[in-house]
Coordinates of C-alpha atoms and ligand atoms in Angstrom, one line a residue:
X1 CA 98.2 130.4 93.8
X2 CA 95.1 128.2 94.1
X3 CA 95.2 125.6 96.8
X4 CA 96.9 122.3 95.8
X5 CA 94.4 119.4 95.7
X6 CA 95.9 116.0 95.0
X7 CA 94.6 112.5 95.3
X8 CA 95.6 108.9 95.6
X9 CA 93.2 106.7 93.5
X10 CA 93.9 103.0 94.1
X11 CA 91.9 100.3 92.5
X12 CA 90.9 98.0 95.4
X13 CA 92.1 94.7 93.9
X14 CA 94.9 93.8 96.3
X15 CA 97.2 95.2 98.9
X16 CA 99.1 98.5 98.9
X17 CA 102.4 97.6 97.4
X18 CA 105.6 99.8 97.3
X19 CA 104.7 101.5 94.0
X20 CA 101.3 102.4 95.2
X21 CA 102.6 103.6 98.5
X22 CA 105.1 105.8 96.7
X23 CA 102.4 107.4 94.6
X24 CA 100.4 108.0 97.8
X25 CA 103.4 109.4 99.7
X26 CA 104.4 111.8 96.9
X27 CA 100.9 113.1 96.6
X28 CA 100.6 113.4 100.4
X29 CA 104.0 115.2 100.7
X30 CA 103.1 117.6 98.0
X31 CA 99.8 118.4 99.7
X32 CA 101.5 118.8 103.1
X33 CA 104.4 120.8 101.7
X34 CA 102.2 123.3 100.0
X35 CA 99.4 123.4 102.6
X36 CA 97.0 121.8 100.2
X37 CA 94.6 118.8 100.5
X38 CA 95.3 115.1 100.0
X39 CA 92.2 113.1 98.9
X40 CA 91.5 109.5 98.5
X41 CA 89.4 107.9 95.8
X42 CA 88.6 104.3 95.6
X43 CA 88.4 103.3 92.0
X44 CA 86.1 100.3 92.3
X45 CA 84.3 100.4 89.0
X46 CA 85.8 97.0 88.0
X47 CA 83.1 95.1 90.0
X48 CA 84.7 91.7 89.4
X49 CA 88.1 92.4 90.7
X50 CA 87.4 95.1 93.4
X51 CA 86.7 94.0 97.0
X52 CA 85.8 95.9 100.1
X53 CA 88.4 93.9 102.0
X54 CA 91.1 95.3 99.7
X55 CA 89.8 98.9 100.1
X56 CA 89.9 98.5 103.9
X57 CA 93.4 97.0 103.7
X58 CA 94.7 99.8 101.6
X59 CA 93.2 102.4 103.9
X60 CA 94.7 100.6 107.0
X61 CA 98.1 100.6 105.3
X62 CA 97.9 104.3 104.4
X63 CA 97.0 105.0 108.0
X64 CA 99.9 103.0 109.2
X65 CA 102.2 105.0 107.0
X66 CA 100.7 108.2 108.5
X67 CA 99.3 109.3 105.1
X68 CA 96.0 110.8 106.4
X69 CA 93.5 112.1 103.9
X70 CA 91.6 115.3 104.4
X71 CA 88.0 114.7 103.1
X72 CA 85.7 111.6 103.0
X73 CA 87.0 109.2 100.4
X74 CA 85.2 109.3 97.1
X75 CA 83.9 105.9 96.1
X76 CA 83.9 105.9 92.3
X77 CA 81.1 103.4 91.8
X78 CA 78.7 105.7 93.7
X79 CA 79.2 108.3 91.1
X80 CA 77.7 106.3 88.2
X81 CA 74.8 108.8 87.5
X82 CA 77.4 111.6 87.0
X83 CA 79.4 109.4 84.7
X84 CA 76.4 108.6 82.6
X85 CA 75.4 112.2 82.5
X86 CA 78.8 113.1 81.1
X87 CA 78.5 110.3 78.5
X88 CA 75.2 111.8 77.5
X89 CA 76.7 115.2 77.1
X90 CA 79.4 113.7 74.8
X91 CA 76.7 111.8 72.8
X92 CA 74.8 115.0 72.3
X93 CA 77.9 116.8 71.2
X94 CA 78.6 114.1 68.7
X95 CA 82.0 113.4 70.2
X96 CA 81.4 109.7 70.6
X97 CA 80.3 106.9 68.3
X98 CA 79.0 103.4 68.5
X99 CA 81.6 100.7 67.7
X100 CA 80.2 97.4 66.6
X101 CA 83.5 95.7 65.9
X102 CA 83.8 92.1 67.1
X103 CA 86.8 90.8 68.9
X104 CA 87.8 89.0 65.7
X105 CA 87.7 92.2 63.7
X106 CA 89.8 94.0 66.3
X107 CA 92.3 91.1 66.3
X108 CA 92.6 91.2 62.5
X109 CA 93.2 95.0 62.7
X110 CA 95.9 94.4 65.2
X111 CA 97.6 91.7 63.1
X112 CA 97.6 93.9 60.1
X113 CA 99.1 96.8 61.9
X114 CA 101.8 94.5 63.3
X115 CA 102.5 93.1 59.8
X116 CA 102.8 96.6 58.4
X117 CA 105.0 97.6 61.4
X118 CA 102.5 100.3 62.4
X119 CA 101.4 101.2 66.0
X120 CA 98.3 99.2 66.8
X121 CA 95.4 101.6 66.8
X122 CA 91.7 101.3 66.3
X123 CA 91.2 102.6 62.8
X124 CA 87.9 104.4 63.3
X125 CA 86.0 102.2 60.9
X126 CA 82.7 102.4 62.8
X127 CA 82.8 106.2 62.9
X128 CA 79.8 107.4 60.9
X129 CA 78.2 104.0 60.5
X130 CA 74.4 104.0 60.7
X131 CA 72.8 102.8 64.0
X132 CA 72.1 99.1 64.2
X133 CA 69.9 98.4 67.1
X134 CA 70.3 94.6 66.6
X135 CA 74.0 94.6 67.3
X136 CA 76.0 94.9 70.6
X137 CA 78.3 98.0 70.7
X138 CA 80.6 100.1 72.8
X139 CA 81.0 103.9 72.9
X140 CA 84.2 105.2 71.4
X141 CA 85.5 108.7 71.9
X142 CA 86.6 110.4 68.7
X143 CA 90.1 111.9 69.0
X144 CA 91.1 114.8 66.7
X145 CA 92.5 113.5 63.5
X146 CA 95.2 116.1 63.2
X147 CA 97.4 118.3 65.4
X148 CA 99.1 117.4 68.6
X149 CA 98.3 117.0 72.3
X150 CA 100.9 118.7 74.4
X151 CA 101.5 119.0 78.1
X152 CA 104.3 119.9 80.4
X153 CA 104.8 117.0 82.8
X154 CA 106.1 118.1 86.1
X155 CA 108.6 115.3 86.2
X156 CA 109.1 114.1 82.6
X157 CA 109.1 117.5 80.9
X158 CA 107.2 118.4 77.7
X159 CA 105.3 115.5 76.2
X160 CA 104.1 115.9 72.6
X161 CA 101.8 113.3 71.1
X162 CA 100.5 113.6 67.5
X163 CA 96.8 113.2 67.7
X164 CA 96.9 110.7 64.8
X165 CA 98.6 108.4 67.2
X166 CA 95.9 108.6 69.9
X167 CA 93.4 105.9 69.5
X168 CA 89.6 106.5 69.6
X169 CA 89.3 104.8 73.0
X170 CA 86.3 102.9 74.3
X171 CA 84.9 105.0 77.1
X172 CA 81.7 103.1 77.9
X173 CA 80.1 99.7 77.4
X174 CA 76.7 99.6 75.6
X175 CA 74.9 99.6 79.0
X176 CA 76.6 102.9 79.7
X177 CA 79.0 101.5 82.3
X178 CA 82.0 103.8 81.9
X179 CA 85.7 102.9 81.7
X180 CA 88.8 104.2 83.4
X181 CA 90.1 106.9 81.1
X182 CA 86.7 108.5 81.1
X183 CA 85.7 108.3 84.7
X184 CA 89.1 109.4 86.0
X185 CA 88.6 112.7 84.2
X186 CA 85.1 113.3 85.5
X187 CA 86.1 112.4 89.1
X188 CA 89.3 114.4 89.1
X189 CA 87.4 117.4 87.9
X190 CA 84.6 116.9 90.4
X191 CA 87.2 116.6 93.2
X192 CA 88.9 119.8 92.0
X193 CA 92.2 118.0 91.6
X194 CA 95.0 120.5 90.6
X195 CA 97.9 118.0 90.2
X196 CA 97.6 114.4 89.0
X197 CA 100.7 112.6 90.4
X198 CA 100.9 109.0 89.4
X199 CA 103.1 106.2 88.0
X200 CA 104.7 106.5 84.6
X201 CA 102.6 103.5 83.4
X202 CA 99.8 106.1 83.0
X203 CA 101.8 108.5 80.8
X204 CA 100.2 107.3 77.6
X205 CA 96.7 107.7 79.1
X206 CA 97.3 111.4 79.8
X207 CA 96.8 112.7 76.2
X208 CA 93.6 110.7 75.9
X209 CA 92.4 112.2 79.2
X210 CA 93.3 115.7 78.2
X211 CA 91.2 115.3 75.1
X212 CA 88.3 114.3 77.2
X213 CA 88.8 117.2 79.6
X214 CA 88.6 119.5 76.7
X215 CA 85.6 117.9 75.1
X216 CA 83.7 118.2 78.4
X217 CA 84.9 121.9 78.9
X218 CA 86.7 121.0 82.1
X219 CA 90.0 122.6 83.1
X220 CA 93.0 120.4 82.7
X221 CA 95.1 119.7 85.9
X222 CA 98.9 119.5 85.9
X223 CA 100.4 116.1 85.6
X224 CA 103.5 114.5 87.1
X225 CA 104.5 111.0 86.2
X226 CA 106.7 109.1 88.6
X227 CA 109.5 106.8 87.2
X228 CA 109.0 103.1 87.5
X229 CA 110.4 101.0 90.3
X230 CA 112.7 98.2 89.3
X231 CA 114.7 95.6 91.0
X232 CA 113.9 92.7 93.3
X233 CA 111.6 89.9 92.3
X234 CA 108.1 90.7 91.2
X235 CA 106.9 89.0 94.4
X236 CA 108.9 91.4 96.6
X237 CA 108.0 94.4 94.4
X238 CA 104.4 93.6 94.9
X239 CA 104.6 92.7 98.6
X240 CA 102.2 94.8 100.6
X241 CA 103.3 97.5 103.0
X242 CA 101.8 95.3 105.7
X243 CA 104.6 92.8 105.1
X244 CA 107.2 95.4 105.9
X245 CA 105.3 96.3 109.1
X246 CA 105.3 92.7 110.1
X247 CA 109.0 92.3 109.4
X248 CA 109.7 95.1 111.9
X249 CA 110.3 98.1 109.7
X250 CA 109.5 101.5 111.3
X251 CA 106.9 103.7 109.6
X252 CA 109.3 106.6 109.1
X253 CA 111.9 104.2 107.7
X254 CA 109.5 102.8 105.1
X255 CA 108.4 106.3 104.1
X256 CA 112.1 107.4 104.0
X257 CA 113.0 104.5 101.8
X258 CA 110.0 104.9 99.5
X259 CA 110.7 108.7 99.2
X260 CA 114.2 107.9 98.0
X261 CA 112.8 105.7 95.2
X262 CA 112.7 108.5 92.7
X263 CA 113.3 111.6 94.8
X264 CA 116.5 113.0 96.3
X265 CA 117.7 116.0 98.2
X266 CA 121.4 116.3 97.6
X267 CA 123.3 113.5 99.3
X268 CA 121.0 113.3 102.3
X269 CA 119.8 109.7 102.9
X270 CA 117.9 109.8 106.2
X271 CA 114.8 111.9 106.6
X272 CA 112.2 112.1 109.3
X273 CA 108.6 112.5 108.2
X274 CA 108.7 116.2 109.1
X275 CA 111.9 116.7 107.0
X276 CA 110.3 115.0 104.1
X277 CA 107.3 117.3 104.3
X278 CA 109.6 120.3 104.5
X279 CA 112.0 119.3 101.7
X280 CA 109.9 117.4 99.2
X281 CA 109.5 119.2 95.9
X282 CA 108.1 117.7 92.7
X283 CA 110.9 119.5 90.9
X284 CA 113.4 117.1 92.5
X285 CA 111.7 113.9 91.4
X286 CA 114.1 112.0 89.2
X287 CA 113.2 110.9 85.7
X288 CA 115.2 107.7 86.0
X289 CA 113.9 104.5 87.4
X290 CA 114.3 103.8 91.1
X291 CA 115.8 100.4 92.0
X292 CA 114.7 98.5 95.1
X293 CA 117.4 97.3 97.4
X294 CA 116.6 95.4 100.6
X295 CA 120.0 96.0 102.1
X296 CA 119.5 99.7 101.8
X297 CA 116.1 99.4 103.3
X298 CA 117.5 97.6 106.3
X299 CA 120.2 100.1 106.7
X300 CA 117.7 103.0 106.6
X301 CA 115.6 101.2 109.2
X302 CA 118.6 100.8 111.4
X303 CA 119.3 104.5 111.2
X304 CA 115.8 105.2 112.3
X305 CA 116.0 102.7 115.1
X306 CA 119.2 104.5 116.3
X307 CA 117.4 107.8 116.3
X308 CA 114.5 106.6 118.5
X309 CA 114.6 107.3 122.3
X310 CA 114.8 104.1 124.3
X311 CA 111.3 104.6 125.6
X312 CA 110.0 104.7 122.0
X313 CA 112.0 101.6 121.2
X314 CA 110.3 99.8 124.1
X315 CA 106.9 100.8 122.8
X316 CA 107.7 99.6 119.3
X317 CA 109.3 96.4 120.4
X318 CA 106.6 95.3 122.9
X319 CA 104.1 94.1 120.3
X320 CA 106.8 92.0 118.6
X321 CA 107.7 90.4 121.9
X322 CA 104.0 89.7 122.5
X323 CA 103.8 88.0 119.1
X324 CA 106.6 85.7 120.2
X325 CA 104.6 84.8 123.3
X326 CA 107.0 86.8 125.5
X327 CA 105.2 89.0 128.0
X328 CA 106.8 92.3 128.7
X329 CA 105.4 95.8 129.4
X330 CA 106.7 98.8 127.5
X331 CA 108.3 100.1 130.7
X332 CA 111.7 101.3 131.8
X333 CA 113.1 97.8 132.0
X334 CA 112.2 97.0 128.4
X335 CA 113.6 100.4 127.4
X336 CA 116.9 99.5 129.2
X337 CA 116.9 96.0 127.6
X338 CA 116.5 97.6 124.1
X339 CA 119.2 100.0 124.8
X340 CA 121.7 97.1 125.3
X341 CA 120.9 95.8 121.8
X342 CA 120.2 99.0 119.9
X343 CA 123.2 99.1 117.7
X344 CA 123.0 95.4 116.8
X345 CA 119.5 95.3 115.3
X346 CA 118.2 96.3 111.9
X347 CA 114.5 95.6 112.5
X348 CA 112.1 95.3 115.4
X349 CA 111.8 91.6 114.8
X350 CA 115.6 91.3 115.4
X351 CA 115.2 93.6 118.4
X352 CA 112.4 91.4 119.9
X353 CA 114.5 88.2 119.2
X354 CA 117.5 89.7 120.8
X355 CA 115.9 91.0 124.0
X356 CA 113.5 88.2 124.6
X357 CA 115.9 86.3 126.9
X358 CA 115.6 89.1 129.5
X359 CA 111.9 88.4 129.9
X360 CA 111.6 84.6 129.9
X361 CA 111.3 82.9 133.3
X362 CA 114.7 82.0 134.7
X363 CA 113.8 78.3 134.7
X364 CA 112.4 78.4 131.2
X365 CA 115.5 79.8 129.5
X366 CA 116.7 77.4 126.8
X367 CA 120.4 76.9 126.1
X368 CA 121.7 76.5 122.6
X369 CA 123.0 72.9 122.6
X370 CA 126.5 73.7 121.2
X371 CA 126.9 76.7 123.6
X372 CA 126.0 74.7 126.6
X373 CA 128.2 71.7 125.6
X374 CA 131.1 74.1 125.1
X375 CA 130.8 76.3 128.1
X376 CA 128.8 74.7 130.8
X377 CA 131.3 72.0 131.6
X378 CA 131.7 70.6 135.2
X379 CA 134.5 72.8 136.5
X380 CA 133.0 76.0 135.0
X381 CA 129.6 75.1 136.5
X382 CA 131.2 75.2 139.9
X383 CA 132.7 78.5 139.2
X384 CA 129.3 79.9 138.0
X385 CA 127.8 78.6 141.3
X386 CA 130.5 80.5 143.2
X387 CA 130.0 83.6 141.1
X388 CA 126.2 83.5 141.8
X389 CA 126.9 83.3 145.6
X390 CA 129.4 86.2 145.4
X391 CA 127.0 88.4 143.5
X392 CA 124.1 87.6 145.8
X393 CA 125.7 89.8 148.4
X394 CA 126.5 92.8 146.2
X395 CA 124.5 95.7 147.7
X396 CA 124.7 98.2 144.9
X397 CA 123.4 96.7 141.6
X398 CA 125.3 99.0 139.3
X399 CA 127.8 98.4 136.5
X400 CA 130.9 99.6 138.4
X401 CA 129.9 97.6 141.5
X402 CA 129.3 94.5 139.5
X403 CA 132.5 94.8 137.7
X404 CA 134.4 95.1 141.0
X405 CA 132.5 92.1 142.4
X406 CA 133.2 89.9 139.4
X407 CA 136.9 90.8 139.3
X408 CA 137.1 90.2 143.1
X409 CA 135.6 86.8 142.6
X410 CA 138.0 85.9 139.8
X411 CA 141.0 86.9 142.0
X412 CA 139.7 84.8 144.8
X413 CA 139.1 81.8 142.6
X414 CA 142.5 82.3 140.9
X415 CA 141.0 82.5 137.4
X416 CA 141.0 85.0 134.6
X417 CA 137.7 86.8 133.7
X418 CA 137.6 85.3 130.3
X419 CA 137.3 81.8 131.8
X420 CA 133.8 82.6 133.1
X421 CA 132.7 85.6 130.9
X422 CA 131.3 83.4 128.0
X423 CA 129.9 80.8 130.3
X424 CA 128.1 83.5 132.3
X425 CA 126.7 84.9 129.0
X426 CA 125.4 81.4 128.1
X427 CA 123.8 81.3 131.6
X428 CA 122.1 84.6 131.1
X429 CA 121.1 84.4 127.4
X430 CA 121.2 80.7 126.5
X431 CA 123.7 81.6 123.7
X432 CA 127.1 82.9 123.1
X433 CA 126.0 86.2 121.8
X434 CA 124.5 89.0 123.8
X435 CA 125.1 92.4 125.3
X436 CA 128.1 93.4 127.5
X437 CA 128.2 91.4 130.7
X438 CA 127.6 94.1 133.2
X439 CA 125.0 96.1 131.4
X440 CA 123.1 92.8 130.9
X441 CA 123.3 92.0 134.6
X442 CA 122.0 95.4 135.5
X443 CA 118.9 94.9 133.3
X444 CA 118.4 91.3 134.4
X445 CA 118.4 92.4 138.0
X446 CA 119.9 90.7 141.0
X447 CA 117.3 87.9 141.5
X448 CA 117.5 86.7 137.8
X449 CA 121.2 87.1 137.6
X450 CA 121.8 84.9 140.6
X451 CA 119.0 82.5 139.7
X452 CA 120.4 82.0 136.1
X453 CA 124.0 81.4 137.4
X454 CA 122.7 78.9 139.9
X455 CA 120.6 77.2 137.3
X456 CA 123.5 77.0 134.8
X457 CA 125.6 75.4 137.6
X458 CA 123.1 72.5 137.6
X459 CA 122.7 72.3 133.8
Ligands
LIG501 N1 93.2 103.4 89.7 C1 94.3 103.8 88.9 C2 95.5 102.9 89.3 O1 95.4 102.3 90.4 C3 94.5 105.2 89.2 C4 95.3 105.9 88.1 C5 95.4 107.4 88.3 O2 95.9 107.8 89.3 O3 94.8 108.1 87.4 O4 96.4 102.8 88.6

């Protein structure tokens, strides 16, 4: 079998949204699964809407997802001479004609078709007209007038289109500047693309492109059209991958989630990147639409968080703490801190929020007003001061030793643990929520534990 060569061909007019990321991921997975090549082409021929900034952002987002490409990206606009040469070939072969129709004429044609309940198609009226050098024109490609264009879509199955229903499409403006359905063929052939995997919104373009391949004598690749992605608001659907990164989603979780939008492997829900590469098969891509669901995405993220080592969690959480202005190194202490909150957090933002208290200066910890009013009352403050003193002489700062010391103190003071457990939690975290008391004290360390109890006793 010839080596698989696939490509992702974004138009650089915005960010990489979920739909685009899925197209990129499925192409990348197919290349990695088959030992083929994954290529990138920047389709920047729309000079008004394309920006370099967008091309850079898309490349950064692909890199963040780990979807690395194997050859230098092809910049479509740099291939204009090749596009013009192909147009000239079609002109010489008589496969294209000049169309002089005005926008008004095309609109009238459209209205008439609608009134007669026919598909709106250009009717070929300029085909065979004599040249008129005084009039502006565009180049149209003449489709066959009879027969069918047939292809076996790797996802959708056999697609049969009567040629009479394929419009004579405009492939170039009068200055020779070429349009999408034309250049995509020339560039895919140039790049040796074997499989064109893209969104279903391109399904009706494919018969047009097949006709152009054939006219230019190029071999036609295989096609696979991915189902649409539905659900959520348009705003969320079009949010860039960068937004998910900022919200504290893990790279592998985002890829896992995107992969499941249109692909499945039995009942399995959680996949590492390596498992995706191993198990992905175009044959298992669903035909039905994938629906976005944020809760599911959070759940998947949580599963990936659970699977990280605590050292990895520390590395991932550190930048989110820095963003909050909390200084912490990705060291064993942060790893231990993350471990105490691992099961509670769905995203790295939540993780950073929930471990930040460990790292603020003891004197700078802020108490939630309601929690302080409820728990840091005069008699309890005295007890906290006493607890602080008792703990300052614990030699072995381990969970069992701390448990023994706290219960010894409760006996001595004649109180039950629950009378000081919540107040102590407020003293340590500033709120009523937080990790288990003893594991929290171990991570806080003796100095901070004692200092926070002492400070709360003065609150
Ligand atoms: N630039 C096109 C898009 O972003 C690429 C379509 C294709 O893959 O052929 O939709």
